Every structure is written in structure tokens, then in C-alpha cells.
mmCIF file of C-alpha atoms and ligand atoms in Angstrom:
data_model
loop_
_atom_site.group_PDB
_atom_site.id
_atom_site.type_symbol
_atom_site.label_atom_id
_atom_site.label_comp_id
_atom_site.label_asym_id
_atom_site.label_seq_id
_atom_site.Cartn_x
_atom_site.Cartn_y
_atom_site.Cartn_z
ATOM 1 C CA UNK B 1 -5.370 -17.249 -6.760
ATOM 2 C CA UNK B 2 -8.548 -18.439 -8.544
ATOM 3 C CA UNK B 3 -10.843 -17.052 -5.842
ATOM 4 C CA UNK B 4 -12.633 -13.867 -4.895
ATOM 5 C CA UNK B 5 -10.993 -11.477 -2.459
ATOM 6 C CA UNK B 6 -12.158 -12.008 1.113
ATOM 7 C CA UNK B 7 -14.694 -9.711 2.799
ATOM 8 C CA UNK B 8 -11.834 -8.746 5.185
ATOM 9 C CA UNK B 9 -9.587 -7.592 2.332
ATOM 10 C CA UNK B 10 -12.508 -5.721 0.801
ATOM 11 C CA UNK B 11 -13.107 -3.937 4.154
ATOM 12 C CA UNK B 12 -9.390 -3.102 4.333
ATOM 13 C CA UNK B 13 -9.586 -1.455 0.861
ATOM 14 C CA UNK B 14 -12.633 0.514 1.985
ATOM 15 C CA UNK B 15 -10.799 1.668 5.129
ATOM 16 C CA UNK B 16 -7.818 2.767 2.978
ATOM 17 C CA UNK B 17 -10.153 4.727 0.668
ATOM 18 C CA UNK B 18 -9.176 2.438 -2.211
ATOM 19 C CA UNK B 19 -12.001 1.744 -4.636
ATOM 20 C CA UNK B 20 -9.878 0.427 -7.546
ATOM 21 C CA UNK B 21 -8.682 -3.152 -7.045
ATOM 22 C CA UNK B 22 -8.928 -6.731 -8.302
ATOM 23 C CA UNK B 23 -11.834 -8.836 -7.080
ATOM 24 C CA UNK B 24 -11.052 -12.130 -8.771
ATOM 25 C CA UNK B 25 -8.366 -13.777 -10.902
ATOM 26 C CA UNK B 26 -9.057 -17.028 -12.766
ATOM 27 C CA UNK B 27 -7.369 -18.912 -15.610
ATOM 28 C CA UNK B 28 -9.135 -17.068 -18.463
ATOM 29 C CA UNK B 29 -10.575 -14.081 -16.677
ATOM 30 C CA UNK B 30 -10.056 -11.392 -14.086
ATOM 31 C CA UNK B 31 -12.477 -8.977 -12.427
ATOM 32 C CA UNK B 32 -11.748 -5.416 -11.309
ATOM 33 C CA UNK B 33 -13.820 -3.163 -9.086
ATOM 34 C CA UNK B 34 -13.617 0.456 -10.240
ATOM 35 C CA UNK B 35 -15.645 2.618 -7.871
ATOM 36 C CA UNK B 36 -19.238 1.401 -8.169
ATOM 37 C CA UNK B 37 -18.530 -0.318 -11.498
ATOM 38 C CA UNK B 38 -17.138 -3.733 -12.372
ATOM 39 C CA UNK B 39 -14.927 -4.706 -15.317
ATOM 40 C CA UNK B 40 -14.646 -8.373 -16.327
ATOM 41 C CA UNK B 41 -11.646 -8.996 -18.621
ATOM 42 C CA UNK B 42 -12.020 -12.372 -20.315
ATOM 43 C CA UNK B 43 -10.494 -14.750 -22.837
ATOM 44 C CA UNK B 44 -13.535 -17.034 -23.228
ATOM 45 C CA UNK B 45 -17.292 -16.401 -23.011
ATOM 46 C CA UNK B 46 -17.657 -19.262 -20.504
ATOM 47 C CA UNK B 47 -15.076 -17.683 -18.178
ATOM 48 C CA UNK B 48 -16.883 -14.307 -18.449
ATOM 49 C CA UNK B 49 -20.271 -15.852 -17.631
ATOM 50 C CA UNK B 50 -18.849 -17.825 -14.662
ATOM 51 C CA UNK B 51 -17.247 -14.627 -13.357
ATOM 52 C CA UNK B 52 -20.601 -12.821 -13.553
ATOM 53 C CA UNK B 53 -22.251 -15.596 -11.463
ATOM 54 C CA UNK B 54 -19.320 -15.461 -9.002
ATOM 55 C CA UNK B 55 -19.742 -11.682 -8.736
ATOM 56 C CA UNK B 56 -23.355 -12.047 -7.639
ATOM 57 C CA UNK B 57 -22.337 -14.480 -4.866
ATOM 58 C CA UNK B 58 -19.469 -12.204 -3.773
ATOM 59 C CA UNK B 59 -21.815 -9.196 -3.676
ATOM 60 C CA UNK B 60 -24.238 -11.110 -1.438
ATOM 61 C CA UNK B 61 -21.382 -11.995 0.941
ATOM 62 C CA UNK B 62 -19.931 -8.483 1.177
ATOM 63 C CA UNK B 63 -23.049 -6.330 0.763
ATOM 64 C CA UNK B 64 -21.372 -4.420 -2.115
ATOM 65 C CA UNK B 65 -23.764 -3.519 -4.905
ATOM 66 C CA UNK B 66 -22.309 -2.572 -8.266
ATOM 67 C CA UNK B 67 -24.064 -0.048 -10.494
ATOM 68 C CA UNK B 68 -22.787 -1.447 -13.795
ATOM 69 C CA UNK B 69 -20.890 -4.429 -15.157
ATOM 70 C CA UNK B 70 -18.651 -3.970 -18.201
ATOM 71 C CA UNK B 71 -16.723 -6.731 -19.942
ATOM 72 C CA UNK B 72 -13.713 -6.601 -22.223
ATOM 73 C CA UNK B 73 -12.356 -9.340 -24.468
ATOM 74 C CA UNK B 74 -8.605 -10.045 -24.023
ATOM 75 C CA UNK B 75 -7.324 -10.705 -27.552
ATOM 76 C CA UNK B 76 -3.990 -12.362 -28.413
ATOM 77 C CA UNK B 77 -2.992 -9.465 -30.688
ATOM 78 C CA UNK B 78 -2.882 -5.812 -29.528
ATOM 79 C CA UNK B 79 -4.365 -4.745 -32.871
ATOM 80 C CA UNK B 80 -7.596 -6.591 -31.963
ATOM 81 C CA UNK B 81 -8.133 -4.725 -28.690
ATOM 82 C CA UNK B 82 -11.595 -3.218 -28.236
ATOM 83 C CA UNK B 83 -13.284 -0.994 -25.647
ATOM 84 C CA UNK B 84 -15.297 -2.552 -22.785
ATOM 85 C CA UNK B 85 -18.948 -3.385 -23.469
ATOM 86 C CA UNK B 86 -21.771 -2.662 -21.001
ATOM 87 C CA UNK B 87 -23.348 -5.945 -19.813
ATOM 88 C CA UNK B 88 -25.557 -4.713 -16.967
ATOM 89 C CA UNK B 89 -26.685 -1.320 -15.682
ATOM 90 C CA UNK B 90 -27.905 1.910 -17.231
ATOM 91 C CA UNK B 91 -26.788 2.615 -20.813
ATOM 92 C CA UNK B 92 -27.559 6.313 -20.201
ATOM 93 C CA UNK B 93 -25.076 6.923 -17.355
ATOM 94 C CA UNK B 94 -21.785 8.644 -18.320
ATOM 95 C CA UNK B 95 -18.949 6.276 -19.271
ATOM 96 C CA UNK B 96 -16.592 8.241 -16.998
ATOM 97 C CA UNK B 97 -16.352 7.647 -13.274
ATOM 98 C CA UNK B 98 -13.925 8.564 -10.491
ATOM 99 C CA UNK B 99 -12.079 6.016 -8.340
ATOM 100 C CA UNK B 100 -9.922 6.520 -5.301
ATOM 101 C CA UNK B 101 -6.619 4.891 -4.309
ATOM 102 C CA UNK B 102 -5.473 5.701 -0.804
ATOM 103 C CA UNK B 103 -7.661 8.820 -1.079
ATOM 104 C CA UNK B 104 -6.060 9.910 -4.404
ATOM 105 C CA UNK B 105 -8.661 10.397 -7.127
ATOM 106 C CA UNK B 106 -8.377 9.189 -10.737
ATOM 107 C CA UNK B 107 -10.813 9.334 -13.629
ATOM 108 C CA UNK B 108 -11.799 6.071 -15.305
ATOM 109 C CA UNK B 109 -13.242 6.206 -18.819
ATOM 110 C CA UNK B 110 -14.905 3.035 -20.110
ATOM 111 C CA UNK B 111 -15.352 4.726 -23.474
ATOM 112 C CA UNK B 112 -11.680 5.601 -23.996
ATOM 113 C CA UNK B 113 -10.722 2.314 -25.641
ATOM 114 C CA UNK B 114 -9.187 -0.893 -24.308
ATOM 115 C CA UNK B 115 -7.520 0.690 -21.227
ATOM 116 C CA UNK B 116 -9.728 2.592 -18.812
ATOM 117 C CA UNK B 117 -7.122 4.948 -17.337
ATOM 118 C CA UNK B 118 -5.555 3.367 -14.237
ATOM 119 C CA UNK B 119 -3.180 0.402 -14.027
ATOM 120 C CA UNK B 120 -4.136 -0.960 -10.623
ATOM 121 C CA UNK B 121 -1.119 -3.308 -10.475
ATOM 122 C CA UNK B 122 1.071 -0.187 -9.913
ATOM 123 C CA UNK B 123 -0.701 0.682 -6.625
ATOM 124 C CA UNK B 124 2.222 -0.203 -4.347
ATOM 125 C CA UNK B 125 4.732 1.606 -6.591
ATOM 126 C CA UNK B 126 2.598 4.750 -6.542
ATOM 127 C CA UNK B 127 2.366 4.558 -2.739
ATOM 128 C CA UNK B 128 6.142 4.047 -2.469
ATOM 129 C CA UNK B 129 6.853 7.044 -4.717
ATOM 130 C CA UNK B 130 4.523 9.265 -2.707
ATOM 131 C CA UNK B 131 6.140 8.209 0.547
ATOM 132 C CA UNK B 132 9.635 8.984 -0.830
ATOM 133 C CA UNK B 133 8.483 12.498 -1.802
ATOM 134 C CA UNK B 134 10.948 13.296 -4.620
ATOM 135 C CA UNK B 135 11.440 17.005 -5.389
ATOM 136 C CA UNK B 136 11.619 16.511 -9.181
ATOM 137 C CA UNK B 137 9.887 13.634 -11.006
ATOM 138 C CA UNK B 138 10.319 12.554 -14.620
ATOM 139 C CA UNK B 139 7.395 10.300 -15.601
ATOM 140 C CA UNK B 140 8.053 8.714 -18.999
ATOM 141 C CA UNK B 141 5.308 6.788 -20.879
ATOM 142 C CA UNK B 142 3.130 8.701 -18.411
ATOM 143 C CA UNK B 143 -0.303 7.685 -19.842
ATOM 144 C CA UNK B 144 -2.855 9.392 -17.503
ATOM 145 C CA UNK B 145 -0.056 10.622 -15.201
ATOM 146 C CA UNK B 146 -0.929 8.646 -12.054
ATOM 147 C CA UNK B 147 2.725 8.590 -10.909
ATOM 148 C CA UNK B 148 2.964 12.357 -11.496
ATOM 149 C CA UNK B 149 -0.166 12.954 -9.405
ATOM 150 C CA UNK B 150 1.128 11.088 -6.341
ATOM 151 C CA UNK B 151 4.556 12.761 -6.584
ATOM 152 C CA UNK B 152 2.886 16.179 -6.947
ATOM 153 C CA UNK B 153 0.740 15.482 -3.878
ATOM 154 C CA UNK B 154 4.005 14.887 -2.004
ATOM 155 C CA UNK B 155 5.336 18.248 -3.220
ATOM 156 C CA UNK B 156 7.241 17.349 -6.427
ATOM 157 C CA UNK B 157 7.589 19.364 -9.603
ATOM 158 C CA UNK B 158 6.800 16.901 -12.373
ATOM 159 C CA UNK B 159 7.505 16.295 -16.055
ATOM 160 C CA UNK B 160 5.142 13.848 -17.786
ATOM 161 C CA UNK B 161 5.994 12.549 -21.263
ATOM 162 C CA UNK B 162 3.668 10.546 -23.510
ATOM 163 C CA UNK B 163 3.098 10.301 -27.253
ATOM 164 C CA UNK B 164 -0.639 10.640 -26.679
ATOM 165 C CA UNK B 165 -1.886 14.195 -26.133
ATOM 166 C CA UNK B 166 -5.279 12.741 -25.179
ATOM 167 C CA UNK B 167 -3.715 10.702 -22.344
ATOM 168 C CA UNK B 168 -1.845 13.766 -21.068
ATOM 169 C CA UNK B 169 -5.101 15.765 -21.151
ATOM 170 C CA UNK B 170 -6.578 13.034 -18.957
ATOM 171 C CA UNK B 171 -3.491 13.380 -16.776
ATOM 172 C CA UNK B 172 -4.147 17.119 -16.345
ATOM 173 C CA UNK B 173 -7.709 16.232 -15.374
ATOM 174 C CA UNK B 174 -6.355 13.838 -12.711
ATOM 175 C CA UNK B 175 -4.283 16.732 -11.318
ATOM 176 C CA UNK B 176 -7.423 18.866 -11.181
ATOM 177 C CA UNK B 177 -9.427 16.079 -9.512
ATOM 178 C CA UNK B 178 -6.851 16.192 -6.706
ATOM 179 C CA UNK B 179 -6.890 19.997 -6.532
ATOM 180 C CA UNK B 180 -3.287 20.235 -7.727
ATOM 181 C CA UNK B 181 -2.492 23.516 -9.525
ATOM 182 C CA UNK B 182 -0.747 22.833 -12.859
ATOM 183 C CA UNK B 183 1.925 25.589 -12.623
ATOM 184 C CA UNK B 184 4.840 23.444 -11.426
ATOM 185 C CA UNK B 185 4.074 20.646 -13.833
ATOM 186 C CA UNK B 186 5.077 20.108 -17.462
ATOM 187 C CA UNK B 187 3.385 17.785 -19.971
ATOM 188 C CA UNK B 188 5.230 16.853 -23.194
ATOM 189 C CA UNK B 189 3.211 15.107 -25.916
ATOM 190 C CA UNK B 190 6.278 13.643 -27.596
ATOM 191 C CA UNK B 191 8.418 10.529 -28.045
ATOM 192 C CA UNK B 192 10.351 9.637 -24.875
ATOM 193 C CA UNK B 193 13.390 8.727 -26.994
ATOM 194 C CA UNK B 194 13.476 12.303 -28.359
ATOM 195 C CA UNK B 195 12.660 14.051 -25.069
ATOM 196 C CA UNK B 196 15.333 12.410 -22.890
ATOM 197 C CA UNK B 197 18.349 13.720 -24.884
ATOM 198 C CA UNK B 198 16.702 17.176 -24.982
ATOM 199 C CA UNK B 199 16.341 17.236 -21.177
ATOM 200 C CA UNK B 200 19.964 16.136 -20.880
ATOM 201 C CA UNK B 201 21.214 18.930 -23.171
ATOM 202 C CA UNK B 202 19.349 21.398 -20.943
ATOM 203 C CA UNK B 203 21.160 19.977 -17.903
ATOM 204 C CA UNK B 204 17.945 18.895 -16.161
ATOM 205 C CA UNK B 205 18.195 16.432 -13.270
ATOM 206 C CA UNK B 206 15.498 14.422 -11.495
ATOM 207 C CA UNK B 207 15.195 12.750 -8.086
ATOM 208 C CA UNK B 208 12.827 10.069 -9.398
ATOM 209 C CA UNK B 209 12.319 8.674 -12.907
ATOM 210 C CA UNK B 210 9.532 6.297 -13.961
ATOM 211 C CA UNK B 211 10.280 3.933 -16.857
ATOM 212 C CA UNK B 212 7.114 1.916 -17.526
ATOM 213 C CA UNK B 213 7.005 1.521 -21.319
ATOM 214 C CA UNK B 214 4.630 -0.596 -23.410
ATOM 215 C CA UNK B 215 5.900 -3.855 -24.903
ATOM 216 C CA UNK B 216 5.538 -2.520 -28.441
ATOM 217 C CA UNK B 217 4.674 0.818 -30.040
ATOM 218 C CA UNK B 218 5.474 3.196 -32.903
ATOM 219 C CA UNK B 219 7.046 6.501 -31.916
ATOM 220 C CA UNK B 220 7.956 9.671 -33.847
ATOM 221 C CA UNK B 221 8.653 9.139 -37.557
ATOM 222 C CA UNK B 222 7.264 5.592 -37.286
ATOM 223 C CA UNK B 223 10.187 4.565 -35.059
ATOM 224 C CA UNK B 224 9.624 1.088 -33.669
ATOM 225 C CA UNK B 225 9.692 0.645 -29.888
ATOM 226 C CA UNK B 226 10.220 -2.964 -28.722
ATOM 227 C CA UNK B 227 10.806 -3.151 -24.989
ATOM 228 C CA UNK B 228 13.116 -6.154 -24.828
ATOM 229 C CA UNK B 229 15.423 -4.531 -27.395
ATOM 230 C CA UNK B 230 15.356 -0.974 -26.051
ATOM 231 C CA UNK B 231 14.872 -1.038 -22.272
ATOM 232 C CA UNK B 232 18.645 -0.963 -21.787
ATOM 233 C CA UNK B 233 19.082 2.092 -24.032
ATOM 234 C CA UNK B 234 16.208 3.782 -22.165
ATOM 235 C CA UNK B 235 17.857 3.156 -18.803
ATOM 236 C CA UNK B 236 21.215 4.481 -20.092
ATOM 237 C CA UNK B 237 19.492 7.730 -21.133
ATOM 238 C CA UNK B 238 17.568 7.953 -17.835
ATOM 239 C CA UNK B 239 20.691 7.541 -15.709
ATOM 240 C CA UNK B 240 22.162 10.630 -17.418
ATOM 241 C CA UNK B 241 19.204 12.577 -15.964
ATOM 242 C CA UNK B 242 19.337 11.042 -12.489
ATOM 243 C CA UNK B 243 20.448 13.293 -9.622
ATOM 244 C CA UNK B 244 22.592 11.802 -6.825
ATOM 245 C CA UNK B 245 20.479 9.374 -4.739
ATOM 246 C CA UNK B 246 17.761 9.305 -7.404
ATOM 247 C CA UNK B 247 15.175 6.547 -7.655
ATOM 248 C CA UNK B 248 14.396 4.861 -10.965
ATOM 249 C CA UNK B 249 11.418 2.546 -11.480
ATOM 250 C CA UNK B 250 11.877 -0.115 -14.165
ATOM 251 C CA UNK B 251 8.592 -1.758 -15.053
ATOM 252 C CA UNK B 252 7.324 -3.995 -17.829
ATOM 253 C CA UNK B 253 4.504 -6.353 -18.758
ATOM 254 C CA UNK B 254 6.620 -8.057 -21.417
ATOM 255 C CA UNK B 255 6.674 -11.791 -20.696
ATOM 256 C CA UNK B 256 10.236 -12.028 -22.094
ATOM 257 C CA UNK B 257 11.559 -9.708 -19.355
ATOM 258 C CA UNK B 258 11.178 -10.985 -15.800
ATOM 259 C CA UNK B 259 12.397 -9.332 -12.612
ATOM 260 C CA UNK B 260 15.691 -11.248 -12.770
ATOM 261 C CA UNK B 261 16.488 -10.085 -16.318
ATOM 262 C CA UNK B 262 15.623 -6.479 -15.372
ATOM 263 C CA UNK B 263 18.044 -6.801 -12.467
ATOM 264 C CA UNK B 264 20.900 -8.198 -14.595
ATOM 265 C CA UNK B 265 20.429 -5.467 -17.201
ATOM 266 C CA UNK B 266 20.240 -2.734 -14.538
ATOM 267 C CA UNK B 267 23.425 -3.906 -12.788
ATOM 268 C CA UNK B 268 25.322 -3.794 -16.078
ATOM 269 C CA UNK B 269 24.042 -0.320 -17.060
ATOM 270 C CA UNK B 270 24.601 1.197 -13.612
ATOM 271 C CA UNK B 271 28.163 -0.178 -13.463
ATOM 272 C CA UNK B 272 28.968 1.100 -16.969
ATOM 273 C CA UNK B 273 27.701 4.549 -15.913
ATOM 274 C CA UNK B 274 30.060 4.348 -12.897
ATOM 275 C CA UNK B 275 27.171 4.736 -10.493
ATOM 276 C CA UNK B 276 26.331 2.536 -7.514
ATOM 277 C CA UNK B 277 22.844 1.299 -6.725
ATOM 278 C CA UNK B 278 20.670 -0.784 -4.454
ATOM 279 C CA UNK B 279 17.520 -2.483 -5.723
ATOM 280 C CA UNK B 280 14.190 -3.442 -4.297
ATOM 281 C CA UNK B 281 10.720 -4.499 -5.403
ATOM 282 C CA UNK B 282 7.561 -3.692 -3.501
ATOM 283 C CA UNK B 283 5.851 -6.714 -1.871
ATOM 284 C CA UNK B 284 3.169 -8.461 -3.982
ATOM 285 C CA UNK B 285 -0.312 -6.940 -3.873
ATOM 286 C CA UNK B 286 -2.880 -8.834 -1.748
ATOM 287 C CA UNK B 287 -5.498 -8.798 -4.537
ATOM 288 C CA UNK B 288 -3.167 -10.191 -7.235
ATOM 289 C CA UNK B 289 -1.822 -13.742 -7.592
ATOM 290 C CA UNK B 290 1.998 -13.952 -7.339
ATOM 291 C CA UNK B 291 3.825 -13.014 -10.573
ATOM 292 C CA UNK B 292 0.686 -11.516 -12.160
ATOM 293 C CA UNK B 293 0.786 -7.862 -13.216
ATOM 294 C CA UNK B 294 3.815 -5.789 -14.154
ATOM 295 C CA UNK B 295 7.366 -6.922 -13.282
ATOM 296 C CA UNK B 296 8.878 -3.996 -11.414
ATOM 297 C CA UNK B 297 12.202 -3.030 -9.895
ATOM 298 C CA UNK B 298 13.243 0.145 -8.052
ATOM 299 C CA UNK B 299 16.860 1.273 -8.398
ATOM 300 C CA UNK B 300 18.199 3.497 -5.598
ATOM 301 C CA UNK B 301 21.177 5.173 -7.250
ATOM 302 C CA UNK B 302 24.127 6.649 -5.448
HETATM 303 C C1 LIG G 401 1.860 0.977 -20.339
HETATM 304 S S1 LIG G 401 1.276 2.601 -20.626
HETATM 305 C C2 LIG G 401 2.113 3.386 -19.317
HETATM 306 C C3 LIG G 401 1.367 3.285 -18.013
HETATM 307 C C4 LIG G 401 1.753 4.324 -16.997
HETATM 308 N N1 LIG G 401 3.144 4.203 -16.621
HETATM 309 C C5 LIG G 401 0.859 4.207 -15.764
HETATM 310 O O1 LIG G 401 1.271 3.583 -14.755
HETATM 311 O O2 LIG G 401 -0.283 4.694 -15.833
HETATM 312 C C6 LIG G 401 2.204 3.042 -22.055
HETATM 313 C C7 LIG G 401 2.101 4.507 -22.524
HETATM 314 O O3 LIG G 401 3.253 4.759 -23.343
HETATM 315 C C8 LIG G 401 2.891 5.661 -24.381
HETATM 316 N N2 LIG G 401 3.938 5.533 -25.409
HETATM 317 C C9 LIG G 401 4.170 4.482 -26.242
HETATM 318 N N3 LIG G 401 5.302 4.691 -26.944
HETATM 319 C C10 LIG G 401 5.799 5.897 -26.577
HETATM 320 C C11 LIG G 401 6.939 6.658 -26.921
HETATM 321 N N4 LIG G 401 7.818 6.207 -27.819
HETATM 322 N N5 LIG G 401 7.151 7.849 -26.313
HETATM 323 C C12 LIG G 401 6.253 8.320 -25.391
HETATM 324 N N6 LIG G 401 5.159 7.626 -25.012
HETATM 325 C C13 LIG G 401 4.923 6.438 -25.585
HETATM 326 C C14 LIG G 401 1.499 5.262 -24.767
HETATM 327 O O4 LIG G 401 0.823 6.348 -25.387
HETATM 328 C C15 LIG G 401 0.896 4.851 -23.399
HETATM 329 O O5 LIG G 401 0.211 5.931 -22.809
#
């Protein structure tokens, strides 16, 4: 893409009540708008500084005025990830803010570490899930529960699973921000690989299941999670929990797994489970260059 989003696209986001989106994508940098704040994610200082100059020009063109600019270094190793740093704006304002996506509200926290709370590249998948209005949602690797929130707004009972209790607490807060009572919703701070067999033993079934794991992590008892090795096993376990006609979202940022390899793996697993399925991916987002962001595939099981 290597250019700023057009004033027309910006107006379209405003009209859709979407205040969390990309503004710019370059070779060593990208820029996100998060409410009235800006986050520049950069690999080199020069790319960050150029993006800041570009932002000023873009603001003049569109009339948008940001309150604060944060920047975040994109390291090669996950272990070197650090929280965003304030570059411009008041150091006394709270580090939390609220953004909106199609009118749905989410809290952003610039002080929470490397990730601020909302993966904007999942916007179309969240909208698709909401439109399909599943009755029962299982959201694995739920993070701040954005998929659970949209399903709940469409009337679903939800189960959100994440190792991080803190992330699930932020998820509960996102429910509250959208005036969703918590009664029909369960939050398990546990390892997905331990929770799925437990749900199966209880005979639970779901109409939609979200599988959006990290590339690498350590689960219960130090168990190593490596997406390219375990995505297949995860899908096998998820299919056991899938009701007839269920939807499953397969999603990954791992560069070793592209859409095609997700599709090949899914066909094999679905056939072995003696289920049928159709597949689709949502169209690319207008604020992202093609093939940037998560690789995602929806399975429509029979
Ligand atoms: C890529 S984020 C998921 C993003 C989320 N699907 C969304 O769209 O907001 C990965 C999440 O997986 C969680 N996680 C990592 N390993 C896990 C495991 N074995 N079991 C449960 N959660 C895990 C992390 O705590 C993190 O919140």
C-alpha cells in the first residue's frame, strides 16, 4: 500500500462508527488510529520519524486532530517486545481509551504491554460472526474477548478461554462497556488444550468456535505451544465440540502457515472426522495491504 488512507475511506470509517483502523502501511512501519490517539509501530527510527511527518500532512488533509501519538518498536524476537512510548501529547492523561468498531466499544490500554487490546485486522471476521448470530460461541485464545462481545451482542451465550486472567478481566470490561450482562457468559483462565477435552467430556456443543492462537507460547505445566505443529490437533479437538452447521474460524499470524496450508490441513481434518464443510475468507480490509494481517479461513461445517 505504502500510502495513507484516503479522506473518503476515513469518512466511511467515521460513518460506520469505526474509530480503530490503519492509517498507513510502509515497508518498516505502520500507523493505527485508535480513537483520538495514534500508534506508530516501527522497525527503524527513520521510518517512525517519516511516519510522524506523514501523519501531520494527513491530518491537515482530513481535518482529524489526534490527542496523542504513541510509538512502539517492532523487535525481531517476541521476548524483546516493549510497551508503546508516548511521543506527543499529555503525559498526565490516562493510558486507557475507548474505541468503537461498527458502534461496538472496546477498551485500549497503551500501558498494558506490547499489545493494546484490539487486533484491528480481525474487523471483518468480527462483523461476519455478529451477522451470523450463533447461539453458543466458544472463543479460544480469547485475549480481550472481542469475538465474544460481538457474538453476545447478537444474542449468543459465550465461553471465552485464555491463559491470562488479566486479559479475561479486560474482556469482562469490554462486555460492560457494551452494556452486556455477564450472566450468560463464562470466562476460563486456563490452557485451551486442557479446556477443550473437558468441554467435550461434559457434552458441550457450540455453533461457532474461534481458533486464533499465537505463533508460540507456554501453556499449563510449561507445555510448549507452536502453532505450525499444533493447529491440526487444535482443529481436531474443536470439531468434536462443533454442533451441526457450526462455523469455525481458523486464524494465524505465523508466516509458515498461509491461507492455502490452512485450507489443506482443514480439508484433511474435516474428512477424517467424517464431516463435510465449505470454506470462505472475508474480503481484504480496505485499510490493509493485500496479504498483511492475520491469515484467516472460515469453515462452515455440515
Ligand atoms: C493472538 S492473541 C488472540 C487474539 C484474539 N483472538 C483476538 O482477536 O483478540 C493470543 C492469546 O492467546 C493466549 N494464549 C496463549 N497460549 C494459550 C494457551 N495455551 N491456552 C489459552 N490461551 C493461550 C494469550 O494469553 C493471548 O491472549
